[in-house]
Coordinates of C-alpha atoms in Angstrom, one line a residue:
G1 CA 182.6 64.1 -60.2
V2 CA 181.7 63.1 -56.7
I3 CA 178.5 63.6 -54.9
V4 CA 180.4 65.4 -51.9
R5 CA 181.7 68.0 -54.4
S6 CA 178.5 68.7 -56.1
A7 CA 176.6 69.0 -52.8
A8 CA 179.3 71.4 -51.4
N9 CA 179.1 73.6 -54.6
V10 CA 175.2 73.7 -54.4
Q11 CA 175.3 74.6 -50.7
A12 CA 178.0 77.3 -51.7
G13 CA 175.4 78.8 -54.3
A14 CA 176.4 76.9 -57.5
K15 CA 173.7 77.1 -60.4
S16 CA 175.4 75.1 -63.1
R17 CA 177.8 72.2 -63.9
L18 CA 180.6 74.8 -64.4
S19 CA 181.1 74.9 -60.7
A20 CA 182.1 71.2 -60.7
I21 CA 184.5 71.9 -63.6
L22 CA 186.1 75.0 -61.8
H23 CA 186.4 72.9 -58.8
G24 CA 188.4 70.4 -60.4
I25 CA 190.6 73.1 -62.1
W26 CA 191.4 74.8 -58.8
L27 CA 192.3 71.6 -57.3
L28 CA 194.6 71.0 -60.4
V29 CA 196.2 74.4 -60.3
F30 CA 196.9 73.9 -56.4
V31 CA 198.4 70.5 -56.8
L32 CA 200.7 71.5 -59.8
A33 CA 201.7 75.1 -58.9
L34 CA 201.2 75.3 -55.2
A35 CA 202.1 72.0 -53.8
P36 CA 204.8 73.4 -51.4
L37 CA 201.9 75.7 -50.0
L38 CA 199.6 72.8 -49.5
R39 CA 202.1 70.9 -47.5
I40 CA 202.2 73.8 -44.9
I41 CA 198.4 73.3 -44.1
P42 CA 198.1 71.0 -41.0
T43 CA 196.4 67.6 -41.8
A44 CA 194.3 68.0 -38.8
S45 CA 192.8 71.2 -40.2
L46 CA 192.0 69.6 -43.5
A47 CA 190.4 66.6 -41.6
G48 CA 188.3 69.0 -39.5
I49 CA 187.0 70.6 -42.6
L50 CA 186.1 67.3 -44.1
V51 CA 184.2 66.1 -41.0
Y52 CA 182.5 69.6 -40.7
T53 CA 181.5 69.5 -44.5
G54 CA 180.4 65.8 -44.1
F55 CA 178.2 66.5 -41.2
K56 CA 176.4 69.5 -42.9
L57 CA 175.6 67.1 -45.8
I58 CA 173.6 64.8 -43.4
D59 CA 170.0 65.1 -44.2
F60 CA 168.6 64.3 -40.8
K61 CA 164.7 65.2 -42.0
G62 CA 165.3 63.0 -45.0
F63 CA 166.4 60.0 -42.8
V64 CA 163.3 60.6 -40.6
K65 CA 161.1 60.7 -43.7
L66 CA 162.7 57.5 -45.0
W67 CA 162.2 55.8 -41.6
K68 CA 158.5 56.6 -41.6
E69 CA 158.2 55.2 -45.3
S70 CA 160.6 52.3 -45.2
R71 CA 162.3 51.0 -42.1
S72 CA 164.2 48.4 -43.9
E73 CA 165.5 51.1 -46.5
A74 CA 166.5 53.3 -43.3
A75 CA 168.2 50.4 -41.6
I76 CA 170.3 49.7 -44.8
F77 CA 171.1 53.4 -45.0
F78 CA 172.3 53.5 -41.3
V79 CA 174.4 50.3 -41.6
T80 CA 176.1 51.6 -44.7
V81 CA 177.0 54.8 -42.9
V82 CA 178.4 53.0 -39.9
V83 CA 180.5 50.6 -42.0
I84 CA 181.8 53.7 -44.0
V85 CA 182.8 55.5 -40.9
V86 CA 184.3 52.5 -39.2
E87 CA 185.9 50.7 -42.0
D88 CA 186.1 52.5 -45.2
L89 CA 184.0 53.8 -48.2
L90 CA 184.4 50.9 -50.4
V91 CA 183.5 48.4 -47.7
G92 CA 180.5 50.5 -46.8
V93 CA 179.1 50.9 -50.4
V94 CA 179.7 47.2 -51.2
T95 CA 177.7 46.4 -47.8
G96 CA 174.9 48.8 -48.8
I97 CA 174.5 47.2 -52.3
V98 CA 174.6 43.6 -50.8
L99 CA 171.9 44.4 -48.2
S100 CA 169.8 46.2 -50.9
A101 CA 170.0 43.0 -53.0
I102 CA 169.1 40.8 -50.3
K103 CA 166.0 42.9 -49.5
L104 CA 164.9 42.9 -53.2
L105 CA 165.3 39.2 -53.3
V106 CA 163.3 38.8 -50.1
R107 CA 160.5 41.1 -51.5
F108 CA 160.3 39.4 -54.8
S109 CA 160.2 35.9 -53.3
H110 CA 157.4 36.5 -51.0
L111 CA 154.1 35.1 -52.2
K112 CA 151.1 33.9 -50.1
L113 CA 148.5 31.8 -51.8
S114 CA 145.2 30.6 -50.4
L115 CA 142.4 28.5 -51.9
S116 CA 138.7 28.7 -50.7
T117 CA 135.7 27.0 -51.9
P118 CA 132.4 28.6 -50.6
A119 CA 129.2 27.2 -51.2
H120 CA 127.7 28.0 -54.5
K121 CA 124.3 27.6 -55.8
S122 CA 125.3 26.4 -59.2
G123 CA 126.3 22.8 -59.8
R124 CA 129.8 23.7 -60.7
E125 CA 132.2 24.1 -57.8
R126 CA 133.5 27.5 -57.4
T127 CA 137.0 28.1 -56.0
T128 CA 138.9 31.3 -55.3
L129 CA 142.7 31.7 -55.3
S130 CA 143.8 34.7 -53.4
M131 CA 147.2 36.0 -54.1
S132 CA 149.2 38.4 -52.0
G133 CA 152.8 39.6 -52.3
A134 CA 154.9 39.3 -55.5
A135 CA 154.4 36.6 -58.1
T136 CA 157.7 36.1 -59.8
F137 CA 159.4 33.3 -61.5
L138 CA 161.2 32.6 -58.2
R139 CA 157.7 31.4 -56.7
L140 CA 156.7 29.4 -59.9
P141 CA 157.0 26.1 -58.1
V142 CA 154.7 27.4 -55.2
L143 CA 152.1 28.6 -57.7
A144 CA 152.0 25.4 -59.6
A145 CA 151.7 23.3 -56.5
K146 CA 148.7 25.4 -55.4
L147 CA 147.1 25.1 -58.8
E148 CA 147.3 21.3 -58.5
E149 CA 145.1 21.4 -55.4
V150 CA 142.2 22.9 -57.4
S151 CA 139.5 20.2 -58.2
P152 CA 139.1 19.0 -61.8
G153 CA 136.1 20.7 -63.2
A154 CA 136.0 23.6 -60.7
E155 CA 135.5 27.2 -61.6
L156 CA 138.8 29.0 -60.4
H157 CA 138.5 32.8 -59.7
V158 CA 141.8 34.4 -59.2
D159 CA 142.0 37.4 -56.8
F160 CA 144.6 40.0 -57.4
A161 CA 143.3 42.6 -54.9
Q162 CA 146.3 42.0 -52.5
L163 CA 148.9 41.3 -55.3
D164 CA 151.8 43.9 -55.5
Y165 CA 153.4 42.4 -58.6
I166 CA 153.1 39.6 -61.2
D167 CA 155.4 38.7 -63.9
H168 CA 155.0 37.2 -67.3
A169 CA 156.2 33.8 -66.2
C170 CA 153.5 33.6 -63.5
L171 CA 150.7 34.6 -66.0
E172 CA 152.0 32.2 -68.7
L173 CA 151.6 29.5 -66.1
L174 CA 148.2 30.4 -65.3
M175 CA 147.2 30.5 -69.1
N176 CA 148.8 27.1 -69.7
W177 CA 147.1 25.7 -66.5
A178 CA 143.7 27.1 -67.7
K179 CA 144.1 24.9 -71.0
Q180 CA 144.7 21.9 -69.2
H181 CA 142.0 22.6 -66.5
E182 CA 139.4 23.4 -69.3
A183 CA 139.9 19.8 -70.6
T184 CA 138.4 18.6 -67.3
G185 CA 135.3 20.7 -67.8
G186 CA 136.7 23.6 -65.5
K187 CA 137.1 27.3 -66.1
L188 CA 139.5 29.9 -65.1
V189 CA 138.0 33.3 -64.4
I190 CA 140.4 36.3 -63.9
D191 CA 139.1 39.8 -63.3
W192 CA 141.8 41.9 -65.3
E193 CA 140.4 45.2 -63.8
S194 CA 141.5 44.1 -60.4
L195 CA 145.2 44.3 -61.6
H196 CA 147.1 47.5 -61.0
A197 CA 147.6 49.7 -64.2
R198 CA 151.2 48.6 -64.4
L199 CA 150.2 45.0 -64.5
R200 CA 147.8 45.2 -67.4
D201 CA 150.6 45.4 -69.9
E202 CA 151.6 42.1 -68.7
K203 CA 148.3 40.4 -70.2
P204 CA 149.1 37.8 -72.6
A205 CA 148.0 38.0 -76.1
S206 CA 146.8 34.2 -76.1
G207 CA 143.3 35.3 -75.1
K208 CA 140.9 38.4 -74.9
A209 CA 139.4 38.9 -71.4
D210 CA 135.8 39.5 -71.0
D211 CA 134.4 42.2 -68.8
Q212 CA 131.8 39.7 -67.3
H213 CA 133.6 36.4 -67.2
G214 CA 137.3 37.1 -67.4
L215 CA 139.2 34.5 -69.3
P216 CA 137.2 32.9 -72.2
A217 CA 137.5 29.4 -73.2
A218 CA 140.7 28.5 -75.2

């Protein structure tokens, strides 16, 4: 049940899962009934077949496409292959998993926040919080610190245009902060339509957003 066997079967014209089953049966038959015959085959010949088969399985076009889409993913792929060839399969696979985990951790811990207070005709100060990156629970302290910089009584608009992801914890922090901010006469305005479709399910049930004014007073 390994990918090399499946890929070799597909390249040989296999059409169903029966090919992998038969492949295993032939191996079993040769090991049990024809072991002396197998010993006659030079190890170098078997190694040559493995190298040739492995080389044919390399998808160079797929790697080029991956490099264009995500260089970090391609780099992880390349490092994994090198470690597998130089060291062994297990070390290479573990290396790939560790590098992928580090990449995900970095991606989901990157959040850029900025506050701007342009001039506004109304008497209430209007502040915009621009968010870019991924707002996850890992960045809760950063988001909380930025919200503390908002002046009491200000009308805070949250801009999600450059945001890739936001989790429930960060949305709950915004909702809880809004309740405290309203006590000072301020207001939190969120344009839910600016969120990506996948983020709309994260909308808390604590309040119903208004198309014109975003978050209503709690």
